[in-house]
mmCIF file of C-alpha atoms and ligand atoms in Angstrom:
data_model
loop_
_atom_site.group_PDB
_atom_site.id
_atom_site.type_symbol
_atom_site.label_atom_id
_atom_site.label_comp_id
_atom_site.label_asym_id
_atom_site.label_seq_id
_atom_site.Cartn_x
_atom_site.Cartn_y
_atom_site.Cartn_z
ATOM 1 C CA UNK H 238 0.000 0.000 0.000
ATOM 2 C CA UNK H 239 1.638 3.140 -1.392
ATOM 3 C CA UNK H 240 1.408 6.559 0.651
ATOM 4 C CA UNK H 241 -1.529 7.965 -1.075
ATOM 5 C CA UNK H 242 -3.523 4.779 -1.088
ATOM 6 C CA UNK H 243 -2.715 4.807 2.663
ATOM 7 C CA UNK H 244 -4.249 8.325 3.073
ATOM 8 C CA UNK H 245 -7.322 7.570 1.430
ATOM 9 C CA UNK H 246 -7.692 3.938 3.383
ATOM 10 C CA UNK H 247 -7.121 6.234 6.014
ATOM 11 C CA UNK H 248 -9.866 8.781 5.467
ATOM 12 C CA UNK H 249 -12.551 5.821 4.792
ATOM 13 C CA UNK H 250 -11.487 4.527 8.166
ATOM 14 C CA UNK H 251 -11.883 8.227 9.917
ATOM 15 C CA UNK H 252 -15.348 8.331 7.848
ATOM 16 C CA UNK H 253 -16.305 5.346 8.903
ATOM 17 C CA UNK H 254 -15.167 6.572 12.749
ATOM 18 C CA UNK H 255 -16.875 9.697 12.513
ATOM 19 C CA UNK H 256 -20.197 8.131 11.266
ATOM 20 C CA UNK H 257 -20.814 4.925 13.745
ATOM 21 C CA UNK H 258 -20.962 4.637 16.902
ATOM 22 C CA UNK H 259 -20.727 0.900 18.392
ATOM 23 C CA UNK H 260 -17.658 -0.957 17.984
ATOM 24 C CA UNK H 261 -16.205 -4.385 18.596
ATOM 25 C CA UNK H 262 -12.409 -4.603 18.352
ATOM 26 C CA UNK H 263 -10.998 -8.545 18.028
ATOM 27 C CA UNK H 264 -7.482 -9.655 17.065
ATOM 28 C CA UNK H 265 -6.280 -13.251 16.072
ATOM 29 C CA UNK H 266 -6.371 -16.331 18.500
ATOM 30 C CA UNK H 267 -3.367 -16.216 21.551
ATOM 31 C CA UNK H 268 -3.066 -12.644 21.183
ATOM 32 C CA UNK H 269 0.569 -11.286 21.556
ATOM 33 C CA UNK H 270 2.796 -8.117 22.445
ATOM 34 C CA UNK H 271 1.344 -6.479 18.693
ATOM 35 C CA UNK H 272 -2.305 -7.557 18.896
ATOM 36 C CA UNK H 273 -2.926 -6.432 22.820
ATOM 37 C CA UNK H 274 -1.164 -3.552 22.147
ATOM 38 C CA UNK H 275 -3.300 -2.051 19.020
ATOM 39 C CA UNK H 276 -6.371 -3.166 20.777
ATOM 40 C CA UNK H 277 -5.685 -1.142 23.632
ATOM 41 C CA UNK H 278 -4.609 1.814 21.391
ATOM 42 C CA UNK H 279 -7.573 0.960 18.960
ATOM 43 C CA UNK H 280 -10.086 1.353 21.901
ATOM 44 C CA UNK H 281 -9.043 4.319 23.596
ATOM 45 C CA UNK H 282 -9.075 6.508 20.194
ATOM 46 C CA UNK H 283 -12.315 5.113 20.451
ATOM 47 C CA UNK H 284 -13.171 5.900 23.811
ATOM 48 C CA UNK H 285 -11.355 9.162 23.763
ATOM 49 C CA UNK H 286 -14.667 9.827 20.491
ATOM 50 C CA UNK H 287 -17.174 8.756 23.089
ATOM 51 C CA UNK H 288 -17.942 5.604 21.496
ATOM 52 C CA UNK H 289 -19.188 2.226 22.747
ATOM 53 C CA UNK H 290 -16.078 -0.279 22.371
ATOM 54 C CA UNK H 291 -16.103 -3.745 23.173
ATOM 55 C CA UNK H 292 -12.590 -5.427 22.894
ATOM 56 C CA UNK H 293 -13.583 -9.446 22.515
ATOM 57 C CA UNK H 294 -10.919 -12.515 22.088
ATOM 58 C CA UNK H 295 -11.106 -15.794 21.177
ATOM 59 C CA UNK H 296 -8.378 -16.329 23.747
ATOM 60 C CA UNK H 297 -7.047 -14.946 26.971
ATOM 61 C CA UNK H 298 -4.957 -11.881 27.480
ATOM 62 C CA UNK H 299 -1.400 -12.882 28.213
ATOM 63 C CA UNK H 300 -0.218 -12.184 31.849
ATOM 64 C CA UNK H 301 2.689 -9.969 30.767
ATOM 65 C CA UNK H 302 0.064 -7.863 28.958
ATOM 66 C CA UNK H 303 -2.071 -6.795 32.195
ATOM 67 C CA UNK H 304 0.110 -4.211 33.447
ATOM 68 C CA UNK H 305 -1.224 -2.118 29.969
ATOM 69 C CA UNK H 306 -4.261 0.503 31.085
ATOM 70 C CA UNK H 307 -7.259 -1.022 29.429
ATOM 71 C CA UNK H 308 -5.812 -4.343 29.244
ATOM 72 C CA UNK H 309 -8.445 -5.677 32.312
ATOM 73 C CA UNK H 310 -11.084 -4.474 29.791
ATOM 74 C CA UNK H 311 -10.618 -6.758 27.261
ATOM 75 C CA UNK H 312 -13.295 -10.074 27.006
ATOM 76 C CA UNK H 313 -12.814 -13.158 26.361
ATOM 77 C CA UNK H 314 -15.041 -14.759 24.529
ATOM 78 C CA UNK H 315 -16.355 -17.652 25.852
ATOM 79 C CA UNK H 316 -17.223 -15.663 29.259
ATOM 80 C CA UNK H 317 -18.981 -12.824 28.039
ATOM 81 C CA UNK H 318 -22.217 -11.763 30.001
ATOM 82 C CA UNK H 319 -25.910 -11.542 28.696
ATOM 83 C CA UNK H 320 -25.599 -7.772 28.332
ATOM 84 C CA UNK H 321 -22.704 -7.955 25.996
ATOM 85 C CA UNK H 322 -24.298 -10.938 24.134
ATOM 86 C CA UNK H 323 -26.350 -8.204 23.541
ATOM 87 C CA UNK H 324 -24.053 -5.035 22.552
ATOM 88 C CA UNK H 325 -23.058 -8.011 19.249
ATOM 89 C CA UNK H 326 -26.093 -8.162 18.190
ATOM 90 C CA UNK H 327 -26.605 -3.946 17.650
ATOM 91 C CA UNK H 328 -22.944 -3.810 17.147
ATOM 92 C CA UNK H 329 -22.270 -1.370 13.625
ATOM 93 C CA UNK H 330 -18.836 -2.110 12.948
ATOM 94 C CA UNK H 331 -15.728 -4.836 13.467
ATOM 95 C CA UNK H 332 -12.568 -4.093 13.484
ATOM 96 C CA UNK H 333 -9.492 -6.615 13.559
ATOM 97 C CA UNK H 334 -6.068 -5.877 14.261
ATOM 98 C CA UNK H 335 -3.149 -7.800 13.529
ATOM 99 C CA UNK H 336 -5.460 -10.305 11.361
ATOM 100 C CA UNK H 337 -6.849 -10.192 8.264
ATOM 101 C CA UNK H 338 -8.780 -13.892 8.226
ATOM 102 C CA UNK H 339 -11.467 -14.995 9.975
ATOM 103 C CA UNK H 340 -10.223 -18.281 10.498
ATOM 104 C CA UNK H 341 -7.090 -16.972 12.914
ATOM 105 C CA UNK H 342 -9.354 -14.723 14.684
ATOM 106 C CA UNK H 343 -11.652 -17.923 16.339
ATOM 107 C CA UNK H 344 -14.645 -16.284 17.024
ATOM 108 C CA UNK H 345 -18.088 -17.524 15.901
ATOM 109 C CA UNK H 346 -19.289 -16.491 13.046
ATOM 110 C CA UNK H 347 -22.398 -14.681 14.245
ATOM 111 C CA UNK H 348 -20.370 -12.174 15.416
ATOM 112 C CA UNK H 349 -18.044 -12.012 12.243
ATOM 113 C CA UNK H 350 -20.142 -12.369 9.940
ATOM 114 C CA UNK H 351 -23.787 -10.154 10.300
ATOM 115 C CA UNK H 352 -24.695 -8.371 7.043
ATOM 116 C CA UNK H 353 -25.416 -5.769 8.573
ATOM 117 C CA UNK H 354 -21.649 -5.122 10.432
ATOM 118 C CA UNK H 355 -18.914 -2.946 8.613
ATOM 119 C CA UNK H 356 -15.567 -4.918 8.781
ATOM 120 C CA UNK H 357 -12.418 -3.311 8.746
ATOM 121 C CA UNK H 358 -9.044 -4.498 9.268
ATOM 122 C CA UNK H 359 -6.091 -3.188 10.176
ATOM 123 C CA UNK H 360 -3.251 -5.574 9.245
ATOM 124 C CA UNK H 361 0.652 -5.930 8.578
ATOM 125 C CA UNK H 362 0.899 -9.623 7.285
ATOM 126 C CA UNK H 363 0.389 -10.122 3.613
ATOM 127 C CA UNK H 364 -2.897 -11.016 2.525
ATOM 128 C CA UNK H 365 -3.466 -12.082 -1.361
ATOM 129 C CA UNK H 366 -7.736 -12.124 -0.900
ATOM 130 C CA UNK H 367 -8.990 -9.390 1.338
ATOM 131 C CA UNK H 368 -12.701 -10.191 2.525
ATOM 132 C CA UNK H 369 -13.727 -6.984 4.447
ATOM 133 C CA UNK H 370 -15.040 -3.567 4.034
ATOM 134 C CA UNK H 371 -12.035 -1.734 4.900
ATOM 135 C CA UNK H 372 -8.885 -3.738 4.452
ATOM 136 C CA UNK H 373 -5.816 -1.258 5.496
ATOM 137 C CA UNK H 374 -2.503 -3.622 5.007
ATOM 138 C CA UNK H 375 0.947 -2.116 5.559
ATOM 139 C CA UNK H 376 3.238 -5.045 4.869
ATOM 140 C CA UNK H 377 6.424 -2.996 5.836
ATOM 141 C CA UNK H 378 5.110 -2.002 8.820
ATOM 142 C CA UNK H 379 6.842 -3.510 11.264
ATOM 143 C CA UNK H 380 3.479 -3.750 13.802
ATOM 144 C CA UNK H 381 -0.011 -3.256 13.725
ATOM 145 C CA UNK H 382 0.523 -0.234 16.405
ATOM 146 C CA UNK H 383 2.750 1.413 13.820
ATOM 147 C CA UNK H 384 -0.076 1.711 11.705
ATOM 148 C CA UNK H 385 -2.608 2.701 14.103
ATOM 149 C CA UNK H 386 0.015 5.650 15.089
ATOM 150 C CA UNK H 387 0.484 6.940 11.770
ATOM 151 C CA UNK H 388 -3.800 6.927 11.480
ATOM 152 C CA UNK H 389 -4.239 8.771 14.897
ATOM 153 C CA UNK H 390 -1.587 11.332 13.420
ATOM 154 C CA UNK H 391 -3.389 11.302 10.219
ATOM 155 C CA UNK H 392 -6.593 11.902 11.577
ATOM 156 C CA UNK H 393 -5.418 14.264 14.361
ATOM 157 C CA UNK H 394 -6.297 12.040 17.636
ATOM 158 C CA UNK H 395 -4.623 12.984 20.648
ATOM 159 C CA UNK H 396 -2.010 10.027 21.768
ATOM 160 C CA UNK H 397 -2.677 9.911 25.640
ATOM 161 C CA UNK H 398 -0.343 7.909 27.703
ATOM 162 C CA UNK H 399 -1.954 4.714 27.533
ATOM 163 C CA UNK H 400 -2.027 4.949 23.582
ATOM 164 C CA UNK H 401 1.489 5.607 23.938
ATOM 165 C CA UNK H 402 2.503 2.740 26.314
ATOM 166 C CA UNK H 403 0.167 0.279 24.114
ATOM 167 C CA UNK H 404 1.690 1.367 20.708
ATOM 168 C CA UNK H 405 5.295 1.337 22.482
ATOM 169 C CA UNK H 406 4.865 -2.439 23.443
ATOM 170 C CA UNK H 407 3.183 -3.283 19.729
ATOM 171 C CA UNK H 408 6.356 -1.958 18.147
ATOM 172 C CA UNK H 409 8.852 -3.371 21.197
ATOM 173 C CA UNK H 410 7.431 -7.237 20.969
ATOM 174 C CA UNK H 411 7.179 -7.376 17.293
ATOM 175 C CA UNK H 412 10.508 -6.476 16.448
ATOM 176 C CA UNK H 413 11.814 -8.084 18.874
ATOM 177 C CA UNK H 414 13.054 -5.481 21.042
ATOM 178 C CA UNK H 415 14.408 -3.969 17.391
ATOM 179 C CA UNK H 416 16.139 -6.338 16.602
ATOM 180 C CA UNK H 417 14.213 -8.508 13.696
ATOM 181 C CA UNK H 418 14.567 -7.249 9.808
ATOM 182 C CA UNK H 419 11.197 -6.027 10.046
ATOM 183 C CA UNK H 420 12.648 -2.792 12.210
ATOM 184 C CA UNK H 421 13.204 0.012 10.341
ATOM 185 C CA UNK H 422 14.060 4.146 10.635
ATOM 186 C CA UNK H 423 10.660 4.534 11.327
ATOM 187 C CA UNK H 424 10.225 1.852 14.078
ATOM 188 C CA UNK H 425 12.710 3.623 15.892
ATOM 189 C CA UNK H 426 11.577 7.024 14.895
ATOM 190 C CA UNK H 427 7.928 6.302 15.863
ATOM 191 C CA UNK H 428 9.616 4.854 19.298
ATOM 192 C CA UNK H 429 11.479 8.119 20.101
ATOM 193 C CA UNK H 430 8.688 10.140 19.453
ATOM 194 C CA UNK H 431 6.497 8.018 22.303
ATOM 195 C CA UNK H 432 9.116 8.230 24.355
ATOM 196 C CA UNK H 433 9.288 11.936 24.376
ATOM 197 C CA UNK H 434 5.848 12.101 25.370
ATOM 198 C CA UNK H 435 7.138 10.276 28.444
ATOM 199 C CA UNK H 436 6.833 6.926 28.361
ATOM 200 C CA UNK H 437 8.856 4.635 30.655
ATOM 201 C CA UNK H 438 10.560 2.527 28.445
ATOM 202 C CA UNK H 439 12.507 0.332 30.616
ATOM 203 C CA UNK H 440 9.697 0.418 32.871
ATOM 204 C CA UNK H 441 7.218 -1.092 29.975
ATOM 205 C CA UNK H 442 10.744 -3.716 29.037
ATOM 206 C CA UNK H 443 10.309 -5.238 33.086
ATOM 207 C CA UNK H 444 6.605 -5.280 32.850
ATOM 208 C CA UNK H 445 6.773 -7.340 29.714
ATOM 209 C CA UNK H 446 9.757 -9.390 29.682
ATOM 210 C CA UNK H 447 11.138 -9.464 33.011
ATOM 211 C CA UNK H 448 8.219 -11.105 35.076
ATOM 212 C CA UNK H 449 7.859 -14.404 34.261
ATOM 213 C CA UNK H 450 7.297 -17.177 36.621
ATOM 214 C CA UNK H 451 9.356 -19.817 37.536
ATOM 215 C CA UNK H 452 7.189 -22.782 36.166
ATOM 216 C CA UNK H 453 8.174 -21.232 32.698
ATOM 217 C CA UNK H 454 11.593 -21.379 33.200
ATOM 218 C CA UNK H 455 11.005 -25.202 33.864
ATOM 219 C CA UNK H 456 9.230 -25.384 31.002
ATOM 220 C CA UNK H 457 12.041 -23.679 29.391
ATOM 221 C CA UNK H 458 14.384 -26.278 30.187
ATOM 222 C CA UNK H 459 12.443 -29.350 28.982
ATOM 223 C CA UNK H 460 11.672 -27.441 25.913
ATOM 224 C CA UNK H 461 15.576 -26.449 24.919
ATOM 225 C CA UNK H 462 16.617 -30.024 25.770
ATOM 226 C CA UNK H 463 14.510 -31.302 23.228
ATOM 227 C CA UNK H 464 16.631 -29.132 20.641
ATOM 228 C CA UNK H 465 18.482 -30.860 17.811
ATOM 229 C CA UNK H 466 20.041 -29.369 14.287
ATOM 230 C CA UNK H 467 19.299 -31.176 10.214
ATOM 231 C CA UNK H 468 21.680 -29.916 7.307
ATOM 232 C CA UNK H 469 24.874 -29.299 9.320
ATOM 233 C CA UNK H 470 23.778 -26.901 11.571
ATOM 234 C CA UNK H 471 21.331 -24.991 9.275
ATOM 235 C CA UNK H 472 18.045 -26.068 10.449
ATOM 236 C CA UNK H 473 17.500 -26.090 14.418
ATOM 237 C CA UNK H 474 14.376 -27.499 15.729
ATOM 238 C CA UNK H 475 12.664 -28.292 19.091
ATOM 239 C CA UNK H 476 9.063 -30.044 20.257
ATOM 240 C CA UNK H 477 7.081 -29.262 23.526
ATOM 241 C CA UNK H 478 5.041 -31.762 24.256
ATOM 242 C CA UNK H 479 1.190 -31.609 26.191
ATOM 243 C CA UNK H 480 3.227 -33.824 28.905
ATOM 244 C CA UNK H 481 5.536 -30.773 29.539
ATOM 245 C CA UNK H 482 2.871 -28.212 29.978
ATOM 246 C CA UNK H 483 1.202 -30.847 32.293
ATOM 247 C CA UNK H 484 4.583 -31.814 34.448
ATOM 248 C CA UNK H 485 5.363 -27.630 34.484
ATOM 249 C CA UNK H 486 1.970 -26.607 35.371
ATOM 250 C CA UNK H 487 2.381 -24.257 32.003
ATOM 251 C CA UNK H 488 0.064 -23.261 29.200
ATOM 252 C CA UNK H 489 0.857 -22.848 25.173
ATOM 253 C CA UNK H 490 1.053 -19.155 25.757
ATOM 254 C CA UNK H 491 3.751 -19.566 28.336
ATOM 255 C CA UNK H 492 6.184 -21.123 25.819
ATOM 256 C CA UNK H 493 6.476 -17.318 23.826
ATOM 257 C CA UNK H 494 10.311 -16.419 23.799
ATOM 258 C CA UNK H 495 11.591 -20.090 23.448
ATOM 259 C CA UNK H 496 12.321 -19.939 20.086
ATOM 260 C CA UNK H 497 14.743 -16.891 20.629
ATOM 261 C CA UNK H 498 16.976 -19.094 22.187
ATOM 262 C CA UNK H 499 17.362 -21.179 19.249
ATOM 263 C CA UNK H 500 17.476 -18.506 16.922
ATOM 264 C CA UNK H 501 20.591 -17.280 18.263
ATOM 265 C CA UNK H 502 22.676 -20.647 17.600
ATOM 266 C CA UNK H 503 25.906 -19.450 14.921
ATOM 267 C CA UNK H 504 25.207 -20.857 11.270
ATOM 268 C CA UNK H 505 21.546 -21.565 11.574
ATOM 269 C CA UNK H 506 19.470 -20.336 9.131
ATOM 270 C CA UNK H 507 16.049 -21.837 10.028
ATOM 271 C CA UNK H 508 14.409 -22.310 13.083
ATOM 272 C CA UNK H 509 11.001 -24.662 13.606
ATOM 273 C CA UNK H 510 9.272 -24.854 17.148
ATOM 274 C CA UNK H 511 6.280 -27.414 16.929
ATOM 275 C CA UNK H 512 3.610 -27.427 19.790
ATOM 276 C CA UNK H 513 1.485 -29.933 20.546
ATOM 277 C CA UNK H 514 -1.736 -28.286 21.359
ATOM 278 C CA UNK H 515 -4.381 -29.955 23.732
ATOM 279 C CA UNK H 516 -6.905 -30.281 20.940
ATOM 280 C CA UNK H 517 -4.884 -32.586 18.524
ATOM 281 C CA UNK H 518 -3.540 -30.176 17.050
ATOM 282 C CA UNK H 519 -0.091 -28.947 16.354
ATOM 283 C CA UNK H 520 1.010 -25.187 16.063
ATOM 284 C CA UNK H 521 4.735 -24.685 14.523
ATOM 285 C CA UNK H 522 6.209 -21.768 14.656
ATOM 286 C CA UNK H 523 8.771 -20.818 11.634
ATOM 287 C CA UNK H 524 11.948 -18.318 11.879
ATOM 288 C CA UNK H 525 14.391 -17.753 9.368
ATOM 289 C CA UNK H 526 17.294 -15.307 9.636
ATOM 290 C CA UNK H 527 18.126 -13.679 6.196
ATOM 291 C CA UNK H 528 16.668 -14.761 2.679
ATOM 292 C CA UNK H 529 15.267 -17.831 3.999
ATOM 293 C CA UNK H 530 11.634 -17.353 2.857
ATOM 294 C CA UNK H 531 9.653 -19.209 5.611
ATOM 295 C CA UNK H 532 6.221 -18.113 5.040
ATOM 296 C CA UNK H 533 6.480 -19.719 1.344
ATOM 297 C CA UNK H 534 6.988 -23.232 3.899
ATOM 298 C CA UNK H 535 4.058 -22.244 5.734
ATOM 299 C CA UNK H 536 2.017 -21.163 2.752
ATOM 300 C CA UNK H 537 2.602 -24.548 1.616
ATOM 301 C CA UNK H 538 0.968 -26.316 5.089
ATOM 302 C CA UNK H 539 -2.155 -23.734 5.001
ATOM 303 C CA UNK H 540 -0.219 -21.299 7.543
ATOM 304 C CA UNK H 541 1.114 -17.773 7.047
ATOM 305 C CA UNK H 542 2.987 -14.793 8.280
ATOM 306 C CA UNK H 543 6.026 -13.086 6.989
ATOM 307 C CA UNK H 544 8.998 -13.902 5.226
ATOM 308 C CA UNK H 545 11.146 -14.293 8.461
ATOM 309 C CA UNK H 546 8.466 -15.379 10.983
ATOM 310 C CA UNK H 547 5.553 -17.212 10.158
ATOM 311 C CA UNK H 548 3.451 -19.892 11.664
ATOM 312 C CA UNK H 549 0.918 -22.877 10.688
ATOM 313 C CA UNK H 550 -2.121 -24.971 12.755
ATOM 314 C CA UNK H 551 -2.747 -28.016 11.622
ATOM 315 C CA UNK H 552 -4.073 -31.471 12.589
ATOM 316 C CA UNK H 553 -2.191 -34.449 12.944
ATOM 317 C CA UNK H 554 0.288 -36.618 14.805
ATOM 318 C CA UNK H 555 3.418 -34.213 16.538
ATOM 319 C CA UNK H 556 6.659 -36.362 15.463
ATOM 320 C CA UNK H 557 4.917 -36.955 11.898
ATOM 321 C CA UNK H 558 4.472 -33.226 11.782
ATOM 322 C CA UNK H 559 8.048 -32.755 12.779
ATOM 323 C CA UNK H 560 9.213 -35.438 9.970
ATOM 324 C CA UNK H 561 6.933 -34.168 7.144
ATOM 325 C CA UNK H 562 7.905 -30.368 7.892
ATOM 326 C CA UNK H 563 11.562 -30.515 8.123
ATOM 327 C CA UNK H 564 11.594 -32.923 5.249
ATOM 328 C CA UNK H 565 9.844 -29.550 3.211
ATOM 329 C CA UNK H 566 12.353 -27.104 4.668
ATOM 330 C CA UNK H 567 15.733 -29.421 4.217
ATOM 331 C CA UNK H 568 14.003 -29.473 0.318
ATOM 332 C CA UNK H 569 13.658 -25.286 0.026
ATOM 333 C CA UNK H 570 17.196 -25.107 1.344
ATOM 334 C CA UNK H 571 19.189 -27.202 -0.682
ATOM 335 C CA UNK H 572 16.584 -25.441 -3.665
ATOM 336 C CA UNK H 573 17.373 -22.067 -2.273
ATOM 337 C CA UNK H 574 21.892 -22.908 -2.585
ATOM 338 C CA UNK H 575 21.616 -24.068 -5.551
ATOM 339 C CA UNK H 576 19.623 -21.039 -6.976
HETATM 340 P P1 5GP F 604 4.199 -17.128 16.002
HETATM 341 O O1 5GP F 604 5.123 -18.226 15.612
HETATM 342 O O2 5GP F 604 4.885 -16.112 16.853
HETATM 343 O O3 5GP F 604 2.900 -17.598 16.546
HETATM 344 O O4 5GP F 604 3.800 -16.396 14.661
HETATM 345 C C1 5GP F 604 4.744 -15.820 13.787
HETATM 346 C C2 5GP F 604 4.038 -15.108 12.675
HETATM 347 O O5 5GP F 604 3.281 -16.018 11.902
HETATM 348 C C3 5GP F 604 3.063 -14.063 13.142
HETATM 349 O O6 5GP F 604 3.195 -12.962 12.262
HETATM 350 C C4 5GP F 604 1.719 -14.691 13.012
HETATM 351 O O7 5GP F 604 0.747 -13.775 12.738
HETATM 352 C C5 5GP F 604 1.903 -15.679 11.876
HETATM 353 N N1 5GP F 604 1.153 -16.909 12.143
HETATM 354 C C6 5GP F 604 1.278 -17.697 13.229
HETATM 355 N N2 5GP F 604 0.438 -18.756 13.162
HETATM 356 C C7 5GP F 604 -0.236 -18.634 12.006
HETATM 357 C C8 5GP F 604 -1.269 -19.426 11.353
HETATM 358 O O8 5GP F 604 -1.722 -20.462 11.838
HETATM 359 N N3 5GP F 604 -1.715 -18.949 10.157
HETATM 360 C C9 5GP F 604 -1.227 -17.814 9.585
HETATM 361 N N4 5GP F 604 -1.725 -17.435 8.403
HETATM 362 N N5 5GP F 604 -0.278 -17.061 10.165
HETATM 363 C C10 5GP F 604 0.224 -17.457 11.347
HETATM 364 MN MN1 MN F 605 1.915 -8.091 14.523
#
């Protein structure tokens, strides 16, 4: 999406502000850093425009999340009382962050899916077949927040505080603490600017990273001994099992961060982390440092995401998953040398 298509995308979405006035704001299933973030942002513009907001995910809010003002607002789906069974059904317009298909966002379709509703989203992953209303993708931004910033400067909202923080940790957790390809000039430009409004930076760092508990640590460990390396060194790989949230008293969500360990091993180039979910099915995660194209891999298995991070759901048995996926990747590697 080139600049001026942005500013018109832009000035549909500020239309489409200005004109409604009940919202519900979703993101995709195990929210992270990104999604939390531009939900919280997302809501307070539209609290700040007295409208009605309801902020509803298929999953829980991570722990490491809470600490965000606004962040003990958000629903979770599957709890949600009578009266805001109700607000969905008068609800004029949807807006997703950080997701652009309804099939990662997990909620039922009656509330995607009225005629009636306006859909927008609000999206940095690439997306070939856009289904909604509004669709504002930014594939170089480097997070969802970074594109909600440059709308509320576009359309002239102030950026209180909590925007601030909530934008701050979008941009933070998605680049890894600046450190992934996707960061940019104006990553760190947008950063600077939010801290000289006067955020806490290294305060919002601790909140995020620095609190975990010690059953993930454990968890941790039995993950990282499960590592092993294909293709002289090039391809490193671990499992976590449903036994080893079980023995470590863990959940899915708790094993975010592993795969950083893994991606800092000298000479590899490709990095696969396969979960075993609690509903038969598996969830790998895909890195890649460099060219390595990993979303092409996860294309290939139904998944998605970037060209450096990407990930893919599917059904199916976890070491056959392991075989049949790094069997694919050893095959794009030795295609991707000799090219
Ligand atoms: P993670 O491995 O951290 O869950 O995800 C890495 C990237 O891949 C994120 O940008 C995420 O949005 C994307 N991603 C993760 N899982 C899926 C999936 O099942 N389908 C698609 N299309 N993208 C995914
Ligand atoms: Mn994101």
């Amino acid at each position: 999406m080139n600049s001026d298509h942005l500013n018109e995308s832009f000035e549909q979405l500020k239309q489409v502000i200005d004109s409604k006035k009940r919202f519900i704001i979703s993101s995709h299933i195990n929210p992270d850093g990104d999604s939390i973030g531009s939900e919280i942002a997302f809501y307070n513009l539209l609290k700040n425009l007295g409208k009605d907001v309801l902020v509803i995910n298929s999953s829980m809010t991570p722990d490491n999340c809470l600490f965000l003002e606004g962040a003990n607002e958000i629903l979770e789906y599957p709890q949600l009382r009578a009266d805001e069974i109700e607000f969905i059904k008068k609800t004029d317009v949807l807006v997703l962050l950080d997701v652009s298909e309804y099939k990662r966002v997990g909620l039922p379709s009656k509330i995607l899916e009225p005629k009636s509703l306006f859909t927008v989203c609000i999206d940095h992953h690439i997306l070939s077949h856009p289904s909604m209303n509004l669709s504002i993708i930014k594939e170089d931004a480097c997070a969802t927040g970074e594109i909600i910033f440059k709308f509320m400067k576009y359309a002239g909202c102030k950026i209180t505080m909590n925007i601030a923080e909530a934008i701050y940790v979008s941009i933070l957790t998605d680049t890894g603490s600046f450190q992934y390809s996707n960061t940019t000039a104006e990553s760190h430009l947008i950063a600077a600017e939010l801290l000289s409004m006067g955020i806490n930076h290294s305060y919002i760092y601790e909140k995020y990273y620095c609190n975990q508990p010690m059953k993930k640590a454990k968890l941790f460990i039995s993950v990282i001994s499960t590592l092993q390396t294909e293709c002289d060194g090039k391809i490193a790989w671990m499992k976590m099992t449903k036994d080893m949230l079980a023995l470590t008293d863990t959940r899915t969500e708790d094993s975010e961060g592993i795969i950083n360990f893994a991606m800092n091993i000298k000479g590899v180039r490709v990095i696969l982390f396969f979960k075993e979910l609690t509903d038969e099915r598996i969830k790998v995660s895909l890195r890649s440092r460099k060219k390595f194209n990993v979303r092409n891999v996860a294309a290939s298995f139904g998944g998605g995401g970037h060209n450096n991070a990407s990930g893919i759901l599917l059904k199916g048995i976890l070491d056959e998953v392991i075989q049949k996926i790094l069997k694919r990747v050893e095959e794009e590697l030795k295609k991707q040398e000799c090219s």
